[in-house]
Every structure is written in C-alpha cells, then in structure tokens.
Amino acid sequence: QVQLVESGGGLVQAGGSLRLSCAASGRTFSLYYMGWFRQTPGKDREFVASISWAGGTTNNADSVKGRFTISGDNAKNTVYLQMNSLKPEDTAVYYCAAWRGRTSNFGGGVDYWGKGTLVTVSS
C-alpha cells in the first residue's frame, strides 16, 4: 500500500503564490507517476499536473501552463506544486495522486489518492 499526505494549502490573494507538497510512503518503488488533480463542489475533478519518476517528464493542464510548476524529489518520495499568479478560478481542493499507467482527465486509473488540501484565492 501507498499513503499520500498533502500540505501547503491556504488562503491567498489573487496574484499570490503557494507551494503544495505531497509525501508518499509505503511501497513507493511500485509507482511510476505522481501528480495533482483538483475539484470544486459541483464540478468534475480535473487534472492539473504530473511528473514521471523514471524520466522526470512533466505534464501540465493548459489552464495552469506558465503559472504552475511541478517538481519531484525522488530521494524523499515527495512531489511539489509551485503555484504562482494565482487566480480566483484556481480555488479548489487539490488532491495528490499516484499511479502506474495512464489516467483520464478526471482521475480514472489513479491507484492512490491523498485526502486533499484546500486552496482559496480571494479577489
């Protein structure tokens, strides 16, 4: 089993920054990918960003390109999401995720989920 623990959420003004962290523990050697999804009440969960442990390749949703940066520390089994130029539309619960294969935009195929951390961006 794998456990994922997020931290770093909070309240910021539009234009501000936050950095989220996700620490993985357990059978982490079986994981190939880690990343982030987010969800607002009444809307579907959506993909934000991911990173491959093998090659370090990153992928970002179009809505956050140029503003968010995902990175990973393999030795610590930890993934980070640096969020800059935050907008009120970024307000959501952000969930850390880990998986072995492909996923859908809504998170299908994800093997493990964190409990989420709330990010609120005020206008």
CSV table of C-alpha atoms in Angstrom, one decimal:
chain,number,residue,atom,x,y,z
A,1,GLN,CA,0.0,0.0,0.0
A,2,VAL,CA,0.9,3.6,-0.5
A,3,GLN,CA,0.0,6.6,1.6
A,4,LEU,CA,-0.1,10.2,0.3
A,5,VAL,CA,-0.1,13.2,2.6
A,6,GLU,CA,-0.6,16.7,1.2
A,7,SER,CA,0.3,20.0,2.8
A,8,GLY,CA,0.7,23.7,2.0
A,9,GLY,CA,-2.9,24.8,1.2
A,10,GLY,CA,-4.2,28.0,2.5
A,11,LEU,CA,-5.8,31.4,1.7
A,12,VAL,CA,-4.0,33.9,-0.6
A,13,GLN,CA,-5.0,37.0,-2.6
A,14,ALA,CA,-5.2,36.9,-6.4
A,15,GLY,CA,-1.7,37.2,-7.8
A,16,GLY,CA,-0.1,35.5,-4.9
A,17,SER,CA,1.8,32.2,-4.6
A,18,LEU,CA,1.6,28.9,-2.7
A,19,ARG,CA,3.6,25.7,-2.7
A,20,LEU,CA,1.9,22.4,-2.2
A,21,SER,CA,3.8,19.3,-1.0
A,22,CYS,CA,2.9,15.6,-1.3
A,23,ALA,CA,4.9,13.0,0.6
A,24,ALA,CA,4.5,9.3,-0.4
A,25,SER,CA,5.2,6.4,2.0
A,26,GLY,CA,4.8,2.6,1.8
A,27,ARG,CA,5.5,0.7,-1.4
A,28,THR,CA,6.7,3.7,-3.3
A,29,PHE,CA,9.0,1.7,-5.5
A,30,SER,CA,6.0,0.4,-7.4
A,31,LEU,CA,4.9,3.9,-8.5
A,32,TYR,CA,5.7,5.4,-11.9
A,33,TYR,CA,3.9,8.7,-11.8
A,34,MET,CA,2.7,11.3,-9.3
A,35,GLY,CA,0.7,14.4,-9.7
A,36,TRP,CA,-2.2,16.7,-8.8
A,37,PHE,CA,-5.9,16.9,-9.5
A,38,ARG,CA,-8.3,19.5,-8.2
A,39,GLN,CA,-12.0,19.7,-7.6
A,40,THR,CA,-14.6,22.4,-6.8
A,41,PRO,CA,-18.0,21.5,-5.4
A,42,GLY,CA,-20.5,20.9,-8.2
A,43,LYS,CA,-17.8,20.3,-10.8
A,44,ASP,CA,-15.9,17.2,-12.0
A,45,ARG,CA,-12.4,16.6,-10.8
A,46,GLU,CA,-9.8,17.8,-13.3
A,47,PHE,CA,-6.1,17.1,-14.0
A,48,VAL,CA,-3.6,19.7,-13.0
A,49,ALA,CA,0.0,18.4,-13.4
A,50,SER,CA,2.1,15.2,-13.3
A,51,ILE,CA,5.7,14.0,-13.2
A,52,SER,CA,7.3,10.8,-14.3
A,53,TRP,CA,9.8,9.3,-11.8
A,54,ALA,CA,11.7,7.5,-14.5
A,55,GLY,CA,12.4,10.3,-16.9
A,56,GLY,CA,11.4,13.4,-15.0
A,57,THR,CA,8.9,14.3,-17.8
A,58,THR,CA,6.3,16.8,-16.6
A,59,ASN,CA,2.8,17.5,-18.0
A,60,ASN,CA,0.6,20.4,-17.2
A,61,ALA,CA,-3.0,21.3,-17.9
A,62,ASP,CA,-3.4,24.2,-20.3
A,63,SER,CA,-5.2,26.2,-17.7
A,64,VAL,CA,-2.1,26.4,-15.5
A,65,LYS,CA,0.8,26.4,-18.0
A,66,GLY,CA,3.2,29.3,-17.3
A,67,ARG,CA,1.9,29.7,-13.8
A,68,PHE,CA,2.3,26.3,-12.0
A,69,THR,CA,5.4,24.2,-11.9
A,70,ILE,CA,5.5,20.5,-10.7
A,71,SER,CA,8.7,19.0,-9.4
A,72,GLY,CA,9.8,16.0,-7.5
A,73,ASP,CA,12.4,14.8,-5.0
A,74,ASN,CA,13.0,11.1,-5.7
A,75,ALA,CA,15.1,10.6,-2.6
A,76,LYS,CA,12.2,11.9,-0.4
A,77,ASN,CA,9.4,10.4,-2.5
A,78,THR,CA,7.9,13.9,-2.5
A,79,VAL,CA,6.2,15.9,-5.2
A,80,TYR,CA,5.7,19.7,-5.1
A,81,LEU,CA,3.4,22.1,-6.9
A,82,GLN,CA,4.6,25.7,-7.1
A,83,MET,CA,1.6,27.9,-7.9
A,84,ASN,CA,2.2,31.4,-9.0
A,85,SER,CA,0.0,34.2,-10.3
A,86,LEU,CA,-3.0,32.5,-8.6
A,87,LYS,CA,-6.5,33.4,-9.8
A,88,PRO,CA,-9.8,33.0,-8.0
A,89,GLU,CA,-10.6,30.3,-10.6
A,90,ASP,CA,-7.8,28.2,-9.0
A,91,THR,CA,-9.8,27.9,-5.8
A,92,ALA,CA,-10.3,24.1,-5.2
A,93,VAL,CA,-9.4,21.2,-3.1
A,94,TYR,CA,-6.1,19.9,-4.5
A,95,TYR,CA,-5.5,16.1,-4.4
A,96,CYS,CA,-2.2,14.4,-4.7
A,97,ALA,CA,-2.3,11.2,-6.8
A,98,ALA,CA,0.0,8.3,-7.7
A,99,TRP,CA,-0.4,5.7,-10.4
A,100,ARG,CA,1.4,3.2,-12.6
A,101,GLY,CA,-0.3,3.6,-16.0
A,102,ARG,CA,-2.4,6.1,-17.9
A,103,THR,CA,-5.2,8.2,-16.4
A,104,SER,CA,-8.2,10.1,-17.7
A,105,ASN,CA,-8.6,13.8,-17.2
A,106,PHE,CA,-10.9,13.0,-14.3
A,107,GLY,CA,-8.5,10.7,-12.5
A,108,GLY,CA,-9.6,7.3,-13.8
A,109,GLY,CA,-6.7,4.8,-13.4
A,110,VAL,CA,-5.2,6.6,-10.4
A,111,ASP,CA,-4.1,4.0,-7.8
A,112,TYR,CA,-3.7,6.1,-4.7
A,113,TRP,CA,-5.2,9.4,-3.6
A,114,GLY,CA,-4.4,11.9,-0.8
A,115,LYS,CA,-7.1,13.4,1.3
A,116,GLY,CA,-6.7,16.8,-0.3
A,117,THR,CA,-5.7,20.3,0.8
A,118,LEU,CA,-7.8,23.4,0.3
A,119,VAL,CA,-6.5,26.3,-1.8
A,120,THR,CA,-8.6,29.5,-1.6
A,121,VAL,CA,-7.8,32.5,-3.8
A,122,SER,CA,-9.6,35.7,-2.9
A,123,SER,CA,-10.3,38.5,-5.4
